[in-house]
PDB file of C-alpha atoms in Angstrom:
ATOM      1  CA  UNK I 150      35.858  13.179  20.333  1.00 49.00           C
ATOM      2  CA  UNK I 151      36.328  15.449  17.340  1.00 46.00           C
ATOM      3  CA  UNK I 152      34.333  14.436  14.469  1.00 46.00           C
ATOM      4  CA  UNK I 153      36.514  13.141  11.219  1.00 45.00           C
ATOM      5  CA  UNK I 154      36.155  14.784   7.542  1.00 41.00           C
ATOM      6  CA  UNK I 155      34.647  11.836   5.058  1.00 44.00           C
ATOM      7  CA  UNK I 156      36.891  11.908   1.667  1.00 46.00           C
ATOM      8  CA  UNK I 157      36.469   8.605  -0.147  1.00 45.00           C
ATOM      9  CA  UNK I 158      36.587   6.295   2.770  1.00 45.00           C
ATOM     10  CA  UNK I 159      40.171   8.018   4.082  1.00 44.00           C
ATOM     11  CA  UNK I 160      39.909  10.461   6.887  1.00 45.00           C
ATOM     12  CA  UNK I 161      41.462  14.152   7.370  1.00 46.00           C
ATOM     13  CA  UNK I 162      41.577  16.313   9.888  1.00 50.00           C
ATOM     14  CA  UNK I 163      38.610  18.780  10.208  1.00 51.00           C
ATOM     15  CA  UNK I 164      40.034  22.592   9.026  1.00 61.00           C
ATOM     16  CA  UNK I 165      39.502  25.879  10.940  1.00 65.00           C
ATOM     17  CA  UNK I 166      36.544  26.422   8.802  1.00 57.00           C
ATOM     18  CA  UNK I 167      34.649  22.774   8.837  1.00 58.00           C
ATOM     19  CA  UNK I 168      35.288  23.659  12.599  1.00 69.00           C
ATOM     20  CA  UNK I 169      33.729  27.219  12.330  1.00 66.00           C
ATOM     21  CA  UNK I 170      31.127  25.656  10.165  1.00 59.00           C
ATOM     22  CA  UNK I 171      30.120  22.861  12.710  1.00 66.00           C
ATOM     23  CA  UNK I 172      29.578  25.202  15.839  1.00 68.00           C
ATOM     24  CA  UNK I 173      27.295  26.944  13.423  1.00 65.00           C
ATOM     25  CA  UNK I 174      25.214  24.001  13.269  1.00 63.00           C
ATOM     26  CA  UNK I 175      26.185  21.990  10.019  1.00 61.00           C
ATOM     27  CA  UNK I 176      26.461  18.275   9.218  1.00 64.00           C
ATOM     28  CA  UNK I 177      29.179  16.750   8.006  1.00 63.00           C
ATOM     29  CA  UNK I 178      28.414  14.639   5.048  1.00 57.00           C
ATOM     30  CA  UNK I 179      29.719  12.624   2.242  1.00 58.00           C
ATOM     31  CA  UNK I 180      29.274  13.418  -0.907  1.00 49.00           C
ATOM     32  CA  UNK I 181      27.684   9.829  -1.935  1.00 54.00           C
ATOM     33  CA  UNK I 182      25.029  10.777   1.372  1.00 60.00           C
ATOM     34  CA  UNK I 183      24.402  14.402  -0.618  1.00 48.00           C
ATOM     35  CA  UNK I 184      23.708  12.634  -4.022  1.00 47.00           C
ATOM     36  CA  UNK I 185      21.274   9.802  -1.910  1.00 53.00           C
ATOM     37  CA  UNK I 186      19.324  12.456   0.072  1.00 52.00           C
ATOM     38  CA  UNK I 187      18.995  14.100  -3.700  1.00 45.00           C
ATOM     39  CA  UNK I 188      18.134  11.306  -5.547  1.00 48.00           C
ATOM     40  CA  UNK I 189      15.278  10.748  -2.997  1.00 55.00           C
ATOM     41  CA  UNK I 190      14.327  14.236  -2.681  1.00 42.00           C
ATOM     42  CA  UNK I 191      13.767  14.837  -6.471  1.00 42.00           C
ATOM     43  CA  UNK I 192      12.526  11.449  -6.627  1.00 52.00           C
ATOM     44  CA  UNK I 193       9.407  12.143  -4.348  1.00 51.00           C
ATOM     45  CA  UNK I 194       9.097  15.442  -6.564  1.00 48.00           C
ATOM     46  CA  UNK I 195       8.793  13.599  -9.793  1.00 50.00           C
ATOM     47  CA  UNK I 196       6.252  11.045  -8.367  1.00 51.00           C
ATOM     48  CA  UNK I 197       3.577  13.967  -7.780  1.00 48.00           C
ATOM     49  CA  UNK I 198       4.052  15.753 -10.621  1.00 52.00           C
ATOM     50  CA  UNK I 199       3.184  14.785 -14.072  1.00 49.00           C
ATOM     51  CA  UNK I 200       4.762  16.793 -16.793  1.00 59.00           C
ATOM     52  CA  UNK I 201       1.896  17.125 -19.262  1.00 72.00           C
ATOM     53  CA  UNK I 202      -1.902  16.577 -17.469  1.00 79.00           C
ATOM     54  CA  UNK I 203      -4.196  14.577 -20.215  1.00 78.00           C
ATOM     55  CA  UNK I 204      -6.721  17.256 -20.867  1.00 78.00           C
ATOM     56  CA  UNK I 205      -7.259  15.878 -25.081  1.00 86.00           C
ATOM     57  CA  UNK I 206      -8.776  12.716 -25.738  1.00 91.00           C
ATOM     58  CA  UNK I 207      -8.458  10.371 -28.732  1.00 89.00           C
ATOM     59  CA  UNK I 208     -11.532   8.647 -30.196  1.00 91.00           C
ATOM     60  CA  UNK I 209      -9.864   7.532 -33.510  1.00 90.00           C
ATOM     61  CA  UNK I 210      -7.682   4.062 -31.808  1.00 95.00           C
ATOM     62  CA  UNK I 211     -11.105   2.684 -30.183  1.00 96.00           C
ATOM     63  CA  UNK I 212     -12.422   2.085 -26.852  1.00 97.00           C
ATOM     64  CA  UNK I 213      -9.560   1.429 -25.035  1.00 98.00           C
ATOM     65  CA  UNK I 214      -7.135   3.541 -25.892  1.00 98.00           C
ATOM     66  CA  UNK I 215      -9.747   6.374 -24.888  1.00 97.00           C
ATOM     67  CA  UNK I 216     -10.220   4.494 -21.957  1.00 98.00           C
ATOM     68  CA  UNK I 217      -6.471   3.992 -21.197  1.00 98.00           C
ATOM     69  CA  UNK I 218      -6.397   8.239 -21.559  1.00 97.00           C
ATOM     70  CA  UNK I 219      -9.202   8.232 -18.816  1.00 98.00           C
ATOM     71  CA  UNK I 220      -7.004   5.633 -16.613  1.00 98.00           C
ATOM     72  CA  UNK I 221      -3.744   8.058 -16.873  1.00 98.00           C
ATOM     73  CA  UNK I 222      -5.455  11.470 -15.761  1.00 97.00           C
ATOM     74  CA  UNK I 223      -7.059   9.251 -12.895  1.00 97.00           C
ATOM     75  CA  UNK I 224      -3.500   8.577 -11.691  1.00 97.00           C
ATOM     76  CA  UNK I 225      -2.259  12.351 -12.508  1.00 96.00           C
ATOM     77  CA  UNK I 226      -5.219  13.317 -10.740  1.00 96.00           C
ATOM     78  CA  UNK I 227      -3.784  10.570  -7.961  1.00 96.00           C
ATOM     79  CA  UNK I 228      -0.475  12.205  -7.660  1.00 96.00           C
ATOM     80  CA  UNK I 229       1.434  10.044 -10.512  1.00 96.00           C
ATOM     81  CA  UNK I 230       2.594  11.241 -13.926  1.00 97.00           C
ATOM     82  CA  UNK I 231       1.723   8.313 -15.945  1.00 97.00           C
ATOM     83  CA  UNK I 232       1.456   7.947 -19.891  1.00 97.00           C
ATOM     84  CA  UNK I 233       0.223   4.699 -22.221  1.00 98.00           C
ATOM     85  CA  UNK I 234       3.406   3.918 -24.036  1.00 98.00           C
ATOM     86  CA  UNK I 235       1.225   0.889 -26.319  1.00 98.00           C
ATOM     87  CA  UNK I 236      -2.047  -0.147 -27.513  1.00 98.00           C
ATOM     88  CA  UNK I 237      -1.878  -1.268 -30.826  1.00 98.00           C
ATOM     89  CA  UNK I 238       1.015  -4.180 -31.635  1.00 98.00           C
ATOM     90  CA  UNK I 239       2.053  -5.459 -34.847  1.00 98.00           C
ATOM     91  CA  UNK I 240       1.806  -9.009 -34.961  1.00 98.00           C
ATOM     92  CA  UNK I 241       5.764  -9.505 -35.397  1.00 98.00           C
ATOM     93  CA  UNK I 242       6.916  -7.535 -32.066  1.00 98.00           C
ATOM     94  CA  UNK I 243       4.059  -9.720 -30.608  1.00 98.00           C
ATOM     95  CA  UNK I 244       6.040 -12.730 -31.684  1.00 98.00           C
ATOM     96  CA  UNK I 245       9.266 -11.117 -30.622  1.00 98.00           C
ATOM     97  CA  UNK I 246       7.770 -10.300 -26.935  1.00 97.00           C
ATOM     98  CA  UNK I 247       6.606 -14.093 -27.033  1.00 97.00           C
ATOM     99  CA  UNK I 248      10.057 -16.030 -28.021  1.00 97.00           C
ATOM    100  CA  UNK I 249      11.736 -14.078 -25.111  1.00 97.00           C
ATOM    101  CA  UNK I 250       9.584 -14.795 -23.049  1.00 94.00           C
ATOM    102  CA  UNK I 251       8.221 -11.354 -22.021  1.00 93.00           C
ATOM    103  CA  UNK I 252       4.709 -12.519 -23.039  1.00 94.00           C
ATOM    104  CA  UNK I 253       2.542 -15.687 -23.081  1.00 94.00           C
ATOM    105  CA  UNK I 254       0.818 -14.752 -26.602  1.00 96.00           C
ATOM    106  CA  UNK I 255       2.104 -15.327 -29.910  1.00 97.00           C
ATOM    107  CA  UNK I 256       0.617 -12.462 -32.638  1.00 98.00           C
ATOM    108  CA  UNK I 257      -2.747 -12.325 -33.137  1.00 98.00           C
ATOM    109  CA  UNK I 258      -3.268 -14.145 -30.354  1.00 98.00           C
ATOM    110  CA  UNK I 259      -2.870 -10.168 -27.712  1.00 98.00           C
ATOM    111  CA  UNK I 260      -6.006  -8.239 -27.569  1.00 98.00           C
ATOM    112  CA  UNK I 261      -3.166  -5.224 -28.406  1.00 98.00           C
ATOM    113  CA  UNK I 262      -3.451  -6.711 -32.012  1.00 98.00           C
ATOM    114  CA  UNK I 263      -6.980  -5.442 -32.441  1.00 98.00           C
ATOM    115  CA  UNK I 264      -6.373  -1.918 -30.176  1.00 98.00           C
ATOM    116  CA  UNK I 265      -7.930  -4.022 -27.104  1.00 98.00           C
ATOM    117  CA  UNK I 266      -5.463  -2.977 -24.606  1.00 98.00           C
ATOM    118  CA  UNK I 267      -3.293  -0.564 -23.070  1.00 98.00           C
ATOM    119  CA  UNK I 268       0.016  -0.636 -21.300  1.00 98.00           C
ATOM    120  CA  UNK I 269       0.489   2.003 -18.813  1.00 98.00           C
ATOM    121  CA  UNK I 270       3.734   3.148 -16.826  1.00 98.00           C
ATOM    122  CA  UNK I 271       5.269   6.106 -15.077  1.00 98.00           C
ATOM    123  CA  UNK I 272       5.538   9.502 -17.426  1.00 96.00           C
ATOM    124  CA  UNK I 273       9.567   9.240 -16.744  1.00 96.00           C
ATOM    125  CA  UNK I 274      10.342   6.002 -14.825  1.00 97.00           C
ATOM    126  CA  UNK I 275       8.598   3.450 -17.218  1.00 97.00           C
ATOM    127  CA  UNK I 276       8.525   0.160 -15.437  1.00 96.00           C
ATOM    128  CA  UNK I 277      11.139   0.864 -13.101  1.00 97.00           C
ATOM    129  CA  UNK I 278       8.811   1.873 -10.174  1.00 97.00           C
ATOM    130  CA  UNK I 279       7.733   1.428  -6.495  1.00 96.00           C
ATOM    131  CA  UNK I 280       4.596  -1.155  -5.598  1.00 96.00           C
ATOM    132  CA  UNK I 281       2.462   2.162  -4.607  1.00 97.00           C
ATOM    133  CA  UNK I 282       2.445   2.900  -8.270  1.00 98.00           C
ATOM    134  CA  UNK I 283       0.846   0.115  -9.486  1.00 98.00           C
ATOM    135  CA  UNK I 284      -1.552   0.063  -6.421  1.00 97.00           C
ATOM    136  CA  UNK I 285      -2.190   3.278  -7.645  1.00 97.00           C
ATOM    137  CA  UNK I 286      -2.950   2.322 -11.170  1.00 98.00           C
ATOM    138  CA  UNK I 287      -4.818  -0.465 -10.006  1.00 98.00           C
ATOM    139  CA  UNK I 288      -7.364   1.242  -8.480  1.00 98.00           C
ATOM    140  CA  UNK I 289      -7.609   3.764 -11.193  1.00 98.00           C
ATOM    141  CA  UNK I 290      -8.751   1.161 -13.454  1.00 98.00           C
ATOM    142  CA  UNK I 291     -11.239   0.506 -11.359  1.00 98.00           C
ATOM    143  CA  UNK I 292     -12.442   3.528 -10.544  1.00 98.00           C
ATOM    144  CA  UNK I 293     -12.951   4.158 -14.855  1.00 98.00           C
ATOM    145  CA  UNK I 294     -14.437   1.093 -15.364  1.00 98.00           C
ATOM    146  CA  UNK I 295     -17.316   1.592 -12.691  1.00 98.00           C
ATOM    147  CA  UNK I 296     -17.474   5.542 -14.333  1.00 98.00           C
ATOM    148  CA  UNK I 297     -17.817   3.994 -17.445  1.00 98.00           C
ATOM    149  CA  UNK I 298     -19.857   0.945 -16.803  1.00 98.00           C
ATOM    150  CA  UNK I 299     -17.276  -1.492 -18.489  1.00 98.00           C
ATOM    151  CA  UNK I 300     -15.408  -4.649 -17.419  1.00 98.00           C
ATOM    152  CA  UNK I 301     -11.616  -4.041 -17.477  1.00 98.00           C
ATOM    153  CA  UNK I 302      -8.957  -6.887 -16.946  1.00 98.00           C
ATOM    154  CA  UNK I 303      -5.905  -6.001 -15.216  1.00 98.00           C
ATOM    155  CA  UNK I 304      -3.014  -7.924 -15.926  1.00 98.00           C
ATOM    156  CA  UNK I 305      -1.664  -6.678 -12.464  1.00 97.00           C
ATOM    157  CA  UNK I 306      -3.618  -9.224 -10.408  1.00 96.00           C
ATOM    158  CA  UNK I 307      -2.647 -12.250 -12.917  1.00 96.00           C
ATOM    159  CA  UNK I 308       0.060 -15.152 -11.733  1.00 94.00           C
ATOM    160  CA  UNK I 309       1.854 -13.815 -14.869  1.00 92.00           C
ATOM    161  CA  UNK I 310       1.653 -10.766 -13.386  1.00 94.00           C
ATOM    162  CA  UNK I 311       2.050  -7.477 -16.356  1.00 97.00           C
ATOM    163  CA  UNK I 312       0.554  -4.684 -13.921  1.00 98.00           C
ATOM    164  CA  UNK I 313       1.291  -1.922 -17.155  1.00 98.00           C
ATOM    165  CA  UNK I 314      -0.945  -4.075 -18.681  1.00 98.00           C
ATOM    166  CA  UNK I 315      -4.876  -3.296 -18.933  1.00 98.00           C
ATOM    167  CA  UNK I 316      -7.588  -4.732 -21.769  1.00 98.00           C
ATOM    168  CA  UNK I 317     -11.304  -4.792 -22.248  1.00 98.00           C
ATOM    169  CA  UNK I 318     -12.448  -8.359 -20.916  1.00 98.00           C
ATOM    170  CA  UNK I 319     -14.579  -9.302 -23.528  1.00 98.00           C
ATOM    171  CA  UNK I 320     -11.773  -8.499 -26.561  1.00 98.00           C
ATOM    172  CA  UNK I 321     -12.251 -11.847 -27.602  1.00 98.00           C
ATOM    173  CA  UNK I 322     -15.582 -10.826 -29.120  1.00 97.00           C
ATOM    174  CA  UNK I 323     -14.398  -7.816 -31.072  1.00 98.00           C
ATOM    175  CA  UNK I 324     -11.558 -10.147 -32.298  1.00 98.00           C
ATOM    176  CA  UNK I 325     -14.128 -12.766 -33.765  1.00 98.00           C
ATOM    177  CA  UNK I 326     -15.540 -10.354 -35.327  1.00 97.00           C
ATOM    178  CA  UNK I 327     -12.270  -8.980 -37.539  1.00 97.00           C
ATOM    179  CA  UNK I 328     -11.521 -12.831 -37.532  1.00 97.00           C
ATOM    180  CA  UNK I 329     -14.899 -13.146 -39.695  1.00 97.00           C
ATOM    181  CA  UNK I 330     -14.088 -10.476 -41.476  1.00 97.00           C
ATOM    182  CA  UNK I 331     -10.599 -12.187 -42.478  1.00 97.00           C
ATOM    183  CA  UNK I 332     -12.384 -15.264 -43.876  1.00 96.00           C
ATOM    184  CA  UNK I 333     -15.221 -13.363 -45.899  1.00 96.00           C
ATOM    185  CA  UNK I 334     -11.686 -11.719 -47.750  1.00 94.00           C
ATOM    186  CA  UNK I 335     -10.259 -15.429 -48.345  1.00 95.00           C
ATOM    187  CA  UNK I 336     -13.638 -16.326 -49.538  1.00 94.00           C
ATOM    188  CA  UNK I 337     -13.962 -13.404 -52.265  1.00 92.00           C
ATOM    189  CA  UNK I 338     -10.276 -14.556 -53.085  1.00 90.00           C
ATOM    190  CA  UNK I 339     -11.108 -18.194 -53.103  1.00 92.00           C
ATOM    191  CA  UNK I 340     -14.324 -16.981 -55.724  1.00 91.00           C
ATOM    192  CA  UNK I 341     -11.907 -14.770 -57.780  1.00 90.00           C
ATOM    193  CA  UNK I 342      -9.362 -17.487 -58.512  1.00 83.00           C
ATOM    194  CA  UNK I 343     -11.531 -19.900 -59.362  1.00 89.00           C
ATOM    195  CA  UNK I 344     -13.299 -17.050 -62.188  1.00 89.00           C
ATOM    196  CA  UNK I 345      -9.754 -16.645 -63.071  1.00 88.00           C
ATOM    197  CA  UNK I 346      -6.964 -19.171 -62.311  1.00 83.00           C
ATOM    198  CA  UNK I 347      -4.204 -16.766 -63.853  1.00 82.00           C
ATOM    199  CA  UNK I 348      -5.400 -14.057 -61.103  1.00 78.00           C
ATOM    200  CA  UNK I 349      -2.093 -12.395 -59.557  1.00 80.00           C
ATOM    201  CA  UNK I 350      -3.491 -11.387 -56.469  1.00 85.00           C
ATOM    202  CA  UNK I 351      -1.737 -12.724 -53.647  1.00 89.00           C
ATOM    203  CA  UNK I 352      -3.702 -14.754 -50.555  1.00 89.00           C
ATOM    204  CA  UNK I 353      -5.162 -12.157 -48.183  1.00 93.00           C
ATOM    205  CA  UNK I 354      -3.458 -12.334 -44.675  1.00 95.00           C
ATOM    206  CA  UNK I 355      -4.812 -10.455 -41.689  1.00 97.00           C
ATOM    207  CA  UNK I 356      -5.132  -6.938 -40.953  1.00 97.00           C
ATOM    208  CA  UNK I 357      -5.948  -5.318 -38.070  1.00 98.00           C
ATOM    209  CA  UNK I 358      -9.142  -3.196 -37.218  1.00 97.00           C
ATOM    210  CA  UNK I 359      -9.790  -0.696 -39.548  1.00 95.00           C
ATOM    211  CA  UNK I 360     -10.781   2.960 -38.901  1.00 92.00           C
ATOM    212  CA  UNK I 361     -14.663   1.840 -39.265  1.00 92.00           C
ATOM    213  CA  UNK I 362     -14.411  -1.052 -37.308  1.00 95.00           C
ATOM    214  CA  UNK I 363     -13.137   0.711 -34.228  1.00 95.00           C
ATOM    215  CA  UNK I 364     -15.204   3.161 -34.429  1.00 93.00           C
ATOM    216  CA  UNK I 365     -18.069   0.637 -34.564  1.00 94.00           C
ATOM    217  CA  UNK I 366     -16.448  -1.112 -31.517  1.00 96.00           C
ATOM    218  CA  UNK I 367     -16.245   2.109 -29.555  1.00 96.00           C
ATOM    219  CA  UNK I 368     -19.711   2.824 -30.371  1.00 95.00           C
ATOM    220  CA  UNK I 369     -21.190  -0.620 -28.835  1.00 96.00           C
ATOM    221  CA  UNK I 370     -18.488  -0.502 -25.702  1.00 97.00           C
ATOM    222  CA  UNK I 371     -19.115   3.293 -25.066  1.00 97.00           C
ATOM    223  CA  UNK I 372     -22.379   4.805 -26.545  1.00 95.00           C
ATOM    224  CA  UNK I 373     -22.966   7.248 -24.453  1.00 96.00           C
ATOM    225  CA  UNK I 374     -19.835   8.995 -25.204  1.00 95.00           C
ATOM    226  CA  UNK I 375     -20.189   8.444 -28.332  1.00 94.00           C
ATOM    227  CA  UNK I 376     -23.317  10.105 -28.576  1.00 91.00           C
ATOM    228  CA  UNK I 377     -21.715  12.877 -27.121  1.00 91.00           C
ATOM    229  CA  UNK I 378     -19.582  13.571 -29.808  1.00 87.00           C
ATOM    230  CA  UNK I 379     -20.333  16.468 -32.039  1.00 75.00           C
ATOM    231  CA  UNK I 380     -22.645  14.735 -35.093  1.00 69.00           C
ATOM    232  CA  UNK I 381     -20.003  16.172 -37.651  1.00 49.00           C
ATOM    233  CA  UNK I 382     -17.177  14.181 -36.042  1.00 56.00           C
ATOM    234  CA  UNK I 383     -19.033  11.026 -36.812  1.00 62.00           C
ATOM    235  CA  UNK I 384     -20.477  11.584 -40.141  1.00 58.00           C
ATOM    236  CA  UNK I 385     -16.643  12.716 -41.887  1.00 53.00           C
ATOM    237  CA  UNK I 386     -14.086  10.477 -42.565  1.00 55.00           C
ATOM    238  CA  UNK I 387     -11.193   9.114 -40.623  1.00 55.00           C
ATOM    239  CA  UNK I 388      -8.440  11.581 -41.977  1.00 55.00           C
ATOM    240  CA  UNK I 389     -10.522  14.301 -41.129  1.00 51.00           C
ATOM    241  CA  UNK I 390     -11.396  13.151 -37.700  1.00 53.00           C
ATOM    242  CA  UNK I 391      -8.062  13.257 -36.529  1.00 54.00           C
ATOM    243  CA  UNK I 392      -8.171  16.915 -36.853  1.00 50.00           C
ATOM    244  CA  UNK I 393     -11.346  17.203 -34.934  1.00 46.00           C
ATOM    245  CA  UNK I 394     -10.187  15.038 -31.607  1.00 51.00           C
ATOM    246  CA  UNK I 395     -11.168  17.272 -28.679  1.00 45.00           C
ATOM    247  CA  UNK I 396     -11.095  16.939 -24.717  1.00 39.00           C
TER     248      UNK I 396
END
């Protein structure tokens, strides 16, 4: 039986040259098979090979954003381009991510409000990726956190599962701490409008870490990298640190 042409669901018959072509040894295909077998090809291709390898490390957004960095070349190093695409959250998008239902915490309620956690996809993909991925990723995390003697959450093995998702377990802590810091700055407010009623200051609301308070929090999580860094870098200020961040 001679073998029929594919054009679009109708069929033709074969020319002198499909013919001439076939005894050679070629396949007849369509051309939605050619774009399939391509899509899969380059697909495979872009799931070993990461675009841009982390080889610089941030110290400046705390200890889990330089952890997160650690986390992505684990999985480059695995075979999977991967990049963090969030760590710190405003409070608002927080609330957005809450009301549609994308997240179970309202703002300042996220450990990404105080640079706590990461959220870590595929360098090209994002989210939209295979189960090996976050497999992958999940035993990256684990792999950092026993290299860096630290206890990481992963929101991959949760009932509301967020597999991007990875945070410090203890975050609570640091956020106690910048939640005592909010009510010493109410306080000196409280004190200030009571020397002067007419004061027009307005109420203090929160504020995220600042630059000293993340560094203090990377200090306690990660000392000995910390102590690692060159004594200049942690004697300047945080504008000129961010020209000193080094691999």
């Amino acid at each position: 039986m001679r073998p029929q042409f594919k054009n679009g669901g109708a069929a033709s018959r074969p020319s002198l040259f499909v013919d001439q072509m076939q005894k050679q040894g070629f396949e007849l295909v369509t051309i939605a098979e050619i774009m399939s077998r391509a899509r899969s090809f380059f697909g495979k291709r872009d799931a070993g090979q990461a675009r841009k390898r982390q080889t610089r490390y941030t110290y400046t957004d705390g200890p889990m954003y330089y952890l997160g960095q650690q986390i992505v070349r684990a999985m480059q190093d695995a075979g999977y381009p991967a990049k963090i695409v969030e760590c710190y959250r405003p409070p608002t998008r927080q609330n957005d991510l809450f009301s549609l239902g994308r997240s179970k915490a309202r703002g300042w309620e996220s450990p990404h409000q105080f640079y706590e956690a990461v959220d870590i996809v595929h360098d090209t993909r994002g989210w939209d990726v295979g189960p090996e991925f976050w497999d992958t990723l999940a035993s990256c995390v684990r792999i950092v956190a026993e290299r860096f003697g630290v206890d990481l959450e992963h929101g991959h093995f949760w009932t509301f599962k967020d597999s991007a998702h990875v945070e410090l377990k203890d975050w609570r802590v640091f956020r106690e701490v910048i939640r005592q810091r909010w009510r010493l700055d109410v306080d000196d407010w409280n004190r200030a409008r009571m020397d002067d009623p007419l004061l027009a200051v307005p109420m203090p609301t929160p504020t995220p870490p600042t630059q000293s308070e993340r560094a203090a929090r990377f200090q306690a999580v990660l000392p000995d990298v910390w102590r690692s860094l060159p004594d200049v870098w942690r004697s300047i200020s945080p504008r000129q640190r961010a020209g000193l961040e080094g691999s």
